[in-house]
Amino acid sequence: MSDFPSKARVVVIGGGVVGASVLYHLGLKGWTDCVLLEKNELTAGSTWHAAGNVPTFSTSWSIMNMQRYSTELYARLGDEVDYPMNYHQSGSIRLAHTKERMQEFERAASMGRYQGIQMEIWTPAQAKERYPFLETHDLMGVLYDPTDGDIDPAQLTQALAKGARDMGQKILRFTPATGVTQQADKSWVVHTEKGDIAADYVVNAAGYYAQRVGEWFKPYGGRTVPMMVMEHQYLLTEQIPEIEAWSKEHGGKLPLIRDVDVSYYLRQEKGGYNLGPYEPNCKAHWVDPSDPMPDDFSFQLWQEDIDRIEDIVTDAMERVPLMATSGISSVINGPIPYAPDGLPLIGPMPGVANAFEACVFTFGIAQGGGAGKVMAEWIVDGATEWDMWAVDPRRYTDYTDQDYCNLKGMEVYGNEYAMHFPWHRWPAAPDRKLSPLHSRLKSAGAQMGAYNGWERANWFAQEGDDTSEASTHTWNRTGPWEPRIREECEAVRDHCGILAISGFSRLAVEGKGARAHVDSLTCSRLPNAGRVGLAYFADPRGRILTEMSVIPRDDDNIWLITAGVAQWHDRDVLRHNLPEGLQVQDRSDKYECLLVTGPKSREILAPLTNADMALPWLSAQEAEVCGKPCMLLRVSFAGELGWEVHCLNDDAPEIWEAITGAGAKPFGMWALNSLRLEKGYRAWKGDLSTDYSLFEGGLDRFVKLDKPQDFPGKAALLAEQQHGSQKRFVTLIVEAGEADAPYMSCIYSGGDIVGETTSGGWGYRVGKSIALGMVRADLATAGTELEVDIYGTRHKAVVQADTPLWDATNERLRA
């Protein structure tokens, strides 16, 4: 083929709505020499049979941002690319049957207003007035979103494709990619049946074939893409005269209904209805040898199974009796890919240079526009406008085997509209990574949570405590865990507690010049050997990329400890521009960490170790505990005198037995969260995210602009220092009610939104509700009175001095 391109800056594999959006947005950023490969016709995968709903609703800030952008793009896209579009922003009403659902709606509405989406809370009577065919007798309320609606998926994809072509991008249909080869300079050759294309970057946007495409990248550091495929049905009714009459009278469509407590949506489709259920007794496909994934499933569907959704259909007919007056005209049953948490994979491909993923979209039409924007920013700018950790492929590591993906995908599908309570753990696929302490923790009453696949104790129940899943279905602070968390915090305050922090990410940069390399990546000054210190890493805009504890062994051996969930993310940070001769080692699975902390921790540890217990705060020493080799770090995220005892996994049980036998009380992650809030310690990807610069995050003392080395973000931070920050980090004392402030609660001054919380909870040592957050810089002054919206109710909040609420001068830490 004379016009077959031999080179491209980016090759996008997959011609659904997401792949077309990535190509379009790369063009908008000026990269107009890119190629999209599609094995069949555009839209041949999940896009062609998608229902086309375009909601903005989410309780994830980043997902709401992405979906909001999609609605804004779709509203103008037809005119911008000169392509006809059927996009109806008819609005939607979400039905609430319970108080807890209303609280969720209030939170989402508050977030939406912050983003400029004018969501409203309606009474059932208001909903009935807007939707006369709706039964409302058993409802508590309704969330109305005026921006919700639906779009024709094929038209949307073709419009994006036309816009991309008009900018010079190439789309090759009926051109299957067959593999990839990475070159010595980390660029790519993408192989197709028609020839090879050299590319700087590759994007896996292959939809439900993403796992198969992902296998091509394994020789270059890749892994199996964590995903599975669900069977999703929706049905179309015949035409209903009353709907046609209503539309003619009102000049538009009825709002879309989502009965989220029953788990379906109901949308006007021409003069009839489109009903889409998410049934608990769902069905996965292509998960075992008896049901192999075909080489090509383009424009294909499965046989409908109406019996499986019969109960939901009956409920919808009772909710909207008009639906029962019509027959079913057709049932669509097609494949929808699912990641284990139901969110897509958008961002750098873990472990593989110059490769990206934009795949596994459960709601690809709603998220496609925003996904294209985000992916183009990742590739061209190296960073995204919004923090996108919620969808970053590196949020998963090596625990996501296929069994895990299948079980979690089915769980998410069957609970698609379920509320995500802060105390609740979804039960499917537990125990992926167990420490040698697991049985001891369980015997002590530990109620576990998963952290990067590792089981850790959240709290310790006593005999008679309600540990049922139902007990966790609340947004409020009070539950069976509350008195236990209080007791655990008091033990740390008054005596000594012990916490097993299994699965810390343990990385090391080794080789000649290791210290210089790490120094070039961080804005902070590295500690000397024998000491431990926090180092902060910025992106090119000076925003908070990550935080690591640094323990230099010598100039050629730098140990780093970071959050468990940051394992693959921070590995990539350290590999950035890695000089030849250096290696980044990952020993996360080799060691256990025991945090021993409280005013009596020295008394308890001293008889068990040959360590020098008089070494000061932030010291690091090799020693023995119970005769076992350990690294002792004199630090405590709880804000009390304490040590982190890092030992080999197999040695942990003996050390645990000795320390608990000497009187240390086991405590859990939920108590630790309370304790760290009282100290103002930041949590990764809550308080520490790329939505904020290091100066905005209140991390000024860690930013060393006088370092002779350049480092990422230095120019941006110098400019911000000169011109001032728009936001500033604050600690708030909140006159909260039954619930503490969740992530991204709006902060008000008068009637204006002036910031947001980044985390919140109850401080048991200070006896107050605490929120950490970001506010307009002029309001970040101690004593300023603000309000925090907690599930629809505004509560007075007062800005505190820029010191810890507990032990303001760190005397207890330094004791």
CSV table of N, CA, C and O in Angstrom, one decimal, residues 159-203:
chain,number,residue,atom,x,y,z
A,159,ALA,N,-17.7,11.0,14.6
A,159,ALA,CA,-17.4,12.4,14.7
A,159,ALA,C,-16.0,12.6,15.2
A,159,ALA,O,-15.2,13.5,14.7
A,160,LEU,N,-15.6,11.9,16.2
A,160,LEU,CA,-14.2,12.0,16.7
A,160,LEU,C,-13.2,11.6,15.6
A,160,LEU,O,-12.1,12.2,15.5
A,161,ALA,N,-13.5,10.5,14.9
A,161,ALA,CA,-12.7,10.1,13.8
A,161,ALA,C,-12.5,11.1,12.7
A,161,ALA,O,-11.4,11.4,12.2
A,162,LYS,N,-13.7,11.7,12.4
A,162,LYS,CA,-13.6,12.8,11.4
A,162,LYS,C,-12.8,14.0,11.8
A,162,LYS,O,-11.9,14.5,11.1
A,163,GLY,N,-13.0,14.4,13.1
A,163,GLY,CA,-12.2,15.5,13.6
A,163,GLY,C,-10.7,15.1,13.6
A,163,GLY,O,-9.9,16.0,13.3
A,164,ALA,N,-10.3,13.9,13.9
A,164,ALA,CA,-8.9,13.5,13.9
A,164,ALA,C,-8.4,13.5,12.5
A,164,ALA,O,-7.3,14.0,12.2
A,165,ARG,N,-9.1,12.9,11.6
A,165,ARG,CA,-8.7,12.9,10.1
A,165,ARG,C,-8.5,14.3,9.6
A,165,ARG,O,-7.5,14.6,8.9
A,166,ASP,N,-9.4,15.2,10.0
A,166,ASP,CA,-9.3,16.6,9.5
A,166,ASP,C,-8.0,17.3,10.0
A,166,ASP,O,-7.6,18.2,9.3
A,167,MET,N,-7.5,16.8,11.1
A,167,MET,CA,-6.2,17.4,11.6
A,167,MET,C,-5.0,16.6,11.0
A,167,MET,O,-3.9,17.0,11.4
A,168,GLY,N,-5.2,15.6,10.2
A,168,GLY,CA,-4.1,14.9,9.6
A,168,GLY,C,-3.8,13.5,10.1
A,168,GLY,O,-2.9,12.9,9.7
A,169,GLN,N,-4.6,13.1,11.1
A,169,GLN,CA,-4.3,11.8,11.7
A,169,GLN,C,-4.8,10.7,10.7
A,169,GLN,O,-5.7,10.9,9.9
A,170,LYS,N,-4.2,9.5,10.9
A,170,LYS,CA,-4.6,8.4,10.0
A,170,LYS,C,-5.3,7.3,10.8
A,170,LYS,O,-4.9,7.0,11.9
A,171,ILE,N,-6.4,6.8,10.2
A,171,ILE,CA,-7.1,5.7,10.7
A,171,ILE,C,-7.1,4.6,9.7
A,171,ILE,O,-7.6,4.7,8.6
A,172,LEU,N,-6.6,3.4,10.1
A,172,LEU,CA,-6.5,2.3,9.3
A,172,LEU,C,-7.5,1.2,9.7
A,172,LEU,O,-7.3,0.5,10.8
A,173,ARG,N,-8.6,1.1,9.0
A,173,ARG,CA,-9.6,0.1,9.3
A,173,ARG,C,-9.2,-1.2,8.7
A,173,ARG,O,-8.4,-1.3,7.8
A,174,PHE,N,-9.7,-2.3,9.2
A,174,PHE,CA,-9.5,-3.7,8.7
A,174,PHE,C,-7.9,-3.9,8.6
A,174,PHE,O,-7.4,-4.5,7.7
A,175,THR,N,-7.3,-3.4,9.7
A,175,THR,CA,-5.8,-3.5,9.8
A,175,THR,C,-5.4,-4.0,11.2
A,175,THR,O,-5.1,-3.2,12.0
A,176,PRO,N,-5.6,-5.3,11.4
A,176,PRO,CA,-5.3,-5.8,12.8
A,176,PRO,C,-3.8,-5.7,13.1
A,176,PRO,O,-2.9,-6.0,12.3
A,177,ALA,N,-3.6,-5.1,14.3
A,177,ALA,CA,-2.2,-5.2,14.9
A,177,ALA,C,-1.9,-6.7,15.3
A,177,ALA,O,-2.8,-7.4,15.7
A,178,THR,N,-0.7,-7.1,15.0
A,178,THR,CA,-0.4,-8.5,15.3
A,178,THR,C,0.7,-8.7,16.4
A,178,THR,O,1.0,-9.8,16.8
A,179,GLY,N,1.3,-7.6,16.8
A,179,GLY,CA,2.4,-7.7,17.8
A,179,GLY,C,3.2,-6.4,17.9
A,179,GLY,O,2.9,-5.4,17.1
A,180,VAL,N,4.1,-6.3,18.8
A,180,VAL,CA,5.0,-5.1,18.9
A,180,VAL,C,6.4,-5.6,19.2
A,180,VAL,O,6.6,-6.7,19.8
A,181,THR,N,7.3,-4.8,18.9
A,181,THR,CA,8.8,-5.0,19.2
A,181,THR,C,9.3,-3.7,19.7
A,181,THR,O,9.2,-2.7,19.0
A,182,GLN,N,10.0,-3.7,20.9
A,182,GLN,CA,10.6,-2.5,21.4
A,182,GLN,C,12.0,-2.4,21.0
A,182,GLN,O,12.8,-3.4,21.0
A,183,GLN,N,12.4,-1.2,20.5
A,183,GLN,CA,13.8,-1.0,20.1
A,183,GLN,C,14.7,-0.6,21.2
A,183,GLN,O,14.2,-0.4,22.4
A,184,ALA,N,16.0,-0.6,21.0
A,184,ALA,CA,17.0,-0.3,22.0
A,184,ALA,C,16.7,1.1,22.6
A,184,ALA,O,17.0,1.3,23.8
A,185,ASP,N,16.2,2.1,21.9
A,185,ASP,CA,15.9,3.4,22.4
A,185,ASP,C,14.6,3.5,23.0
A,185,ASP,O,14.1,4.6,23.3
A,186,LYS,N,13.9,2.4,23.2
A,186,LYS,CA,12.6,2.3,23.9
A,186,LYS,C,11.4,2.7,23.0
A,186,LYS,O,10.3,2.9,23.5
A,187,SER,N,11.7,3.0,21.7
A,187,SER,CA,10.6,3.2,20.8
A,187,SER,C,10.1,1.9,20.3
A,187,SER,O,10.6,0.8,20.8
A,188,TRP,N,9.1,1.9,19.5
A,188,TRP,CA,8.3,0.7,19.1
A,188,TRP,C,8.3,0.5,17.6
A,188,TRP,O,8.3,1.4,16.8
A,189,VAL,N,8.1,-0.8,17.3
A,189,VAL,CA,7.7,-1.2,16.0
A,189,VAL,C,6.4,-2.0,16.2
A,189,VAL,O,6.3,-3.0,16.9
A,190,VAL,N,5.3,-1.5,15.6
A,190,VAL,CA,4.0,-2.1,15.7
A,190,VAL,C,3.8,-2.9,14.4
A,190,VAL,O,3.8,-2.4,13.3
A,191,HIS,N,3.5,-4.2,14.6
A,191,HIS,CA,3.4,-5.1,13.4
A,191,HIS,C,1.9,-5.2,13.1
A,191,HIS,O,1.0,-5.4,14.0
A,192,THR,N,1.6,-5.2,11.8
A,192,THR,CA,0.2,-5.4,11.3
A,192,THR,C,0.3,-6.4,10.1
A,192,THR,O,1.4,-6.7,9.6
A,193,GLU,N,-0.8,-6.8,9.7
A,193,GLU,CA,-0.9,-7.7,8.5
A,193,GLU,C,-0.5,-7.0,7.3
A,193,GLU,O,-0.2,-7.7,6.2
A,194,LYS,N,-0.5,-5.7,7.3
A,194,LYS,CA,-0.2,-4.9,6.1
A,194,LYS,C,1.2,-4.3,6.1
A,194,LYS,O,1.6,-3.6,5.2
A,195,GLY,N,1.9,-4.5,7.2
A,195,GLY,CA,3.3,-3.9,7.3
A,195,GLY,C,3.5,-3.4,8.7
A,195,GLY,O,2.7,-3.5,9.6
A,196,ASP,N,4.8,-2.9,8.9
A,196,ASP,CA,5.2,-2.4,10.2
A,196,ASP,C,5.1,-0.9,10.3
A,196,ASP,O,5.3,-0.2,9.3
A,197,ILE,N,4.9,-0.4,11.5
A,197,ILE,CA,4.8,1.0,11.8
A,197,ILE,C,5.8,1.3,12.9
A,197,ILE,O,5.6,0.8,14.0
A,198,ALA,N,6.8,2.2,12.7
A,198,ALA,CA,7.6,2.6,13.8
A,198,ALA,C,6.9,3.7,14.6
A,198,ALA,O,6.3,4.6,14.0
A,199,ALA,N,7.0,3.7,15.9
A,199,ALA,CA,6.3,4.6,16.7
A,199,ALA,C,7.1,5.0,18.0
A,199,ALA,O,7.8,4.1,18.5
A,200,ASP,N,6.9,6.2,18.4
A,200,ASP,CA,7.5,6.6,19.7
A,200,ASP,C,6.7,6.0,20.9
A,200,ASP,O,7.3,5.6,21.9
A,201,TYR,N,5.4,6.0,20.7
A,201,TYR,CA,4.5,5.5,21.8
A,201,TYR,C,3.4,4.6,21.2
A,201,TYR,O,3.0,4.8,20.1
A,202,VAL,N,2.9,3.7,22.1
A,202,VAL,CA,1.8,2.8,21.7
A,202,VAL,C,0.8,2.9,22.8
A,202,VAL,O,1.1,3.0,24.0
A,203,VAL,N,-0.5,2.9,22.4
A,203,VAL,CA,-1.6,2.9,23.3
A,203,VAL,C,-2.5,1.7,23.1
A,203,VAL,O,-2.9,1.5,22.0
